[in-house]
XYZ file of C-alpha atoms in Angstrom:
82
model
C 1.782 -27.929 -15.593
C 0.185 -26.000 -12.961
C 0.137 -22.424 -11.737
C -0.046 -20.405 -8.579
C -1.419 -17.089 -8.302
C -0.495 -15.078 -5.436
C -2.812 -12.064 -4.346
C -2.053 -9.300 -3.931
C -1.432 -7.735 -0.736
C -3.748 -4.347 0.299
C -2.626 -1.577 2.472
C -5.173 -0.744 5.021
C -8.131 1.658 4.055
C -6.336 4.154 6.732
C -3.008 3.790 5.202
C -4.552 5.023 1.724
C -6.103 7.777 3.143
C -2.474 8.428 5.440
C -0.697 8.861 1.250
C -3.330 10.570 -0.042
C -2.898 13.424 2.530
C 1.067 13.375 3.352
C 2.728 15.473 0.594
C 6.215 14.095 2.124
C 5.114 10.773 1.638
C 3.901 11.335 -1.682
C 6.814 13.012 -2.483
C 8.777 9.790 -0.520
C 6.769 7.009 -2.789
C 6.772 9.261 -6.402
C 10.651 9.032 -6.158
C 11.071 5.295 -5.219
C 8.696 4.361 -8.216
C 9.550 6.935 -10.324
C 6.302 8.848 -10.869
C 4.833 12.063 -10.328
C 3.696 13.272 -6.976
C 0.295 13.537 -8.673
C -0.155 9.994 -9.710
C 0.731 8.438 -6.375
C -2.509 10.394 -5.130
C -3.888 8.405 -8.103
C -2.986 5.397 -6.954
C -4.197 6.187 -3.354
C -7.437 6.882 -4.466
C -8.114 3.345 -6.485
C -6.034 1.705 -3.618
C -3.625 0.222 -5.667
C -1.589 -2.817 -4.418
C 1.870 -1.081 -5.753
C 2.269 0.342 -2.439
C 2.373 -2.925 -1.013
C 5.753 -3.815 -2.755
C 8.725 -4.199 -0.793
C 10.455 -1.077 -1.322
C 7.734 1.188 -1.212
C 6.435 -0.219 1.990
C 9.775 0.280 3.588
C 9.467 3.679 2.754
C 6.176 4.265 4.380
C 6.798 2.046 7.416
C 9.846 4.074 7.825
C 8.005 7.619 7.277
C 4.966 6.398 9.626
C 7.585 4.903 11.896
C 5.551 1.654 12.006
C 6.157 -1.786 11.642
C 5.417 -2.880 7.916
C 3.011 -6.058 9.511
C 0.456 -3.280 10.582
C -0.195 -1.074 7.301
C -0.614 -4.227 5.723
C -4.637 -5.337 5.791
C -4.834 -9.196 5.983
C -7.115 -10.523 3.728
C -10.177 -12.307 5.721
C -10.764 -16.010 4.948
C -14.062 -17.268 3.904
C -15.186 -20.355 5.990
C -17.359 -22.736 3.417
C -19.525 -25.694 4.194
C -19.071 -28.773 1.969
């Protein structure tokens, strides 16, 4: 039996610091996930990767009128020698 993890998709650093600041947005994002206004700063602040589901990125690409491909912060891969 085997397993696949997925990771976890980041919002850029810019994006976090975009929620943290917008009370609208806040307001936006506590209502979609059904929190306060308070702990989406929270979540901001440790950069969680709930703002990186579906719905709640719709939300933001809609409120930063942006396309959801650029808030998202693509995960650099690691070139090894074997």
């Amino acid at each position: 039996m085997s397993t696949t993890t997925t990771k976890k998709k980041q919002l850029k650093d810019e994006i976090y610091t975009i929620i943290r600041n917008d009370i609208p947005l806040r307001e936006k994002i506590a209502a979609q996930l059904s929190i306060q206004v308070q702990s989406v700063y929270l979540l901001a602040v440790r950069k969680s990767t709930k703002f990186s589901l579906p719905f709640v990125l719709d939300v933001i690409a809609e409120h930063l009128r942006k396309p959801k491909e650029q808030l998202i912060d693509e995960p650099k891969e690691e070139l090894t020698d074997v």
